[in-house]
Amino acid sequence: MKWKQLSRLQRSIILFLFAFLAVCGVISYTNMGEQWKSLRKKSSEDQKTEPEIPGLKPANPAVLPEPQKAEANYPELSPQKHSKPLHVRRGPPNLQIRPPRRDARVKARDVAGKTEEEPGQADKEEKTEKSIISWRGAVIEPDQSTEPPSSIIKEPEKPSSVEVEDQKEPVPINERQMAVIEAFRHAWKGYKAFAWGHDELKPLSKSYSEWFGLGLTLIDALDTMWILGLKEEFEEAKKWVATDLLLDKNVDVNLFESTIRILGGLLSAYHLSGDSLFLEKAKDIGSRLMPAFNTPSKIPYSDVNIGRGTAHPPRWTSDSTVAEVTSIQLEFRELSHLTGDKKFQKAVDAVMKHVHSLSGKNDGLVPMFINTNSGQFTHLGVYTLGARADSYYEYLLKQWIQGGKKENELLEDYMRAIEGVKKHLLRTSQPKKLTFVGELAHGHFSAKMDHLVCFLPGTLALGAHNGLTADHMELAKALIETCYQMYAQVETGLSPEIVHFNLHAQKDRKDVEIKPADRHNLLRPETVESLFYLYRFTGDKKYQDWGWEILQNFNKYTRVPSGGYTSINNVQNPSNPEPRDKMESFFLGETLKYMFLLFSDDVDLINLDKYVFNTEAHPLPIWAPA
């Protein structure tokens, strides 16, 4: 329709409507503009006042400094850097080494009472952690329970996406621990140069000796190297295990020794490193040892041919020692726990149940021998906590702990045995009134005590720590004093293999008497082991000082300049201790490991609420929380 064809009235109406709409549009625009301006002004004012609201922080604050690192005054032998030591309580950061099959979680921690973390701080801390990656242990978690808040920076809680944490908090290494690392490297230097892949080093003749031909020293030392942080040495040893540890060989091995050293060492290396190589080798050796249990009584034979799959008792008897058949349980039980194959645990549990039911005990004390045919104790009436019986008592307690404190028969046998020790074997020496554990033979007491018995203070302390009667700890303290005196009262400061105590005061006589046949020292670990437990549970630094004296005397009288340490024949002759030219595998597997742990103030470097040591000092995980 054309405009000119419209009447004058129609054109007027249309123009009026356009004008009306235009006026309405102008009015609306004005009102909206004022509202928008007001909103913008308010927003600007809010932005200016926002930082003043409590609890809110700028996006990238620079408030907390990076964690400080202590300047070490000794050469750095470990691949990790060292954090600032703590000052409030004994013990560095609370670190937890956990089995690799468990998920890890880094816990959030409070910082000086603050309840919120500044945005961006997590990124800053992640960079710091990457710069101080530690290689020690499989999964190391910071725990807020033992660190002063002022010495840490809060970390966001985050689940680990891998089984083994890539980022580790550093563990401070003190000078005494560095001395242990140096001693280990010196011993390893000799082994690598003159005995690589063989059982034991002969450091003086720069050669080696074979027992089973299975690299005992190397396997015994795997977890020690891991705990000491010796990455290169560990990796080199692992390659030997992968390529040269051949178990399909025609050789007789001792069931007990191969279980505690080889099976225990491989299981421990697996748990600490997470490398399945060690578990596969553990399954192999465990399976090859099983023929030992094919006896009429199910009490295992002492010897197994791991290539032929046959087993037999010693040539001179059909007996096995009680300690040997009752100190393989931790390892075989753990093998079943890992593999799901119950045959291993079934075999060793049957041994314990059988021994539990036997007559011939004396208030919980057991004889030293048991017949593999009849399943009965032999050589009745002789009771000792030394050789051939010692670790029976140790493994009663440790199996109970390993299984989550559920197997009451084990605990009952242990408690009864300790009461038997108090009743029949405990005496006091003269002149220093040292408490010691002697032996009983057909009703006659002997004041003879093996150095092996010095495992007992540590075991008693471990039991007390796990809720047993407090007088066990008091007895542990008394006995560890005696074990220390077995070193301190000797001319070299090193204990002999066996001592006899004076029961009656005599002029110019010490508490400790040593017979010529007993004055050798094999670099044994038992006293250092118990010092470790006592220090871990009491914090009394005298135990560290005693251990330091022992290490210095090992260095003074047993160290071989070309590499290695040697056992000696005469601890009473400082000028000529008569070296025996043999370094036992347990010196690296036990003695130096316990030394390192003794000198550490980190209660979670092998947390004793999470791990239990086998009798060769190989830590195995406790299955369930107590």
XYZ file of C-alpha atoms in Angstrom, residues 321-323 359-370 377-390 392-393 420 424-425 438-446 448 450:
45
model
C 66.673 -78.342 66.111
C 63.580 -76.732 67.589
C 64.714 -73.232 66.632
C 54.806 -82.604 76.301
C 58.360 -82.185 77.555
C 58.225 -78.454 78.130
C 59.227 -76.874 81.411
C 56.948 -73.929 82.204
C 56.912 -72.992 78.534
C 60.618 -73.656 77.933
C 61.311 -76.163 75.144
C 64.145 -78.664 74.635
C 66.611 -78.036 71.823
C 65.849 -81.007 69.534
C 62.808 -82.614 67.915
C 61.160 -83.629 71.655
C 64.483 -85.354 72.257
C 67.370 -84.686 74.647
C 64.842 -83.753 77.306
C 65.732 -81.730 80.355
C 68.079 -79.210 78.698
C 66.759 -75.663 78.335
C 68.456 -72.618 76.873
C 67.643 -69.387 75.084
C 70.870 -69.690 73.130
C 71.749 -71.729 70.061
C 69.174 -74.267 68.820
C 66.257 -72.779 70.766
C 66.557 -68.973 70.683
C 61.525 -70.254 68.763
C 60.638 -67.721 71.443
C 59.578 -69.943 82.568
C 64.311 -71.103 85.934
C 66.966 -69.178 83.987
C 71.617 -68.894 82.030
C 70.892 -72.489 81.074
C 69.282 -75.452 82.819
C 70.468 -79.048 82.326
C 68.610 -81.771 84.200
C 67.902 -79.467 87.107
C 71.388 -77.992 87.324
C 71.804 -74.283 86.550
C 74.729 -73.053 84.459
C 76.516 -69.637 80.708
C 75.448 -67.114 74.528
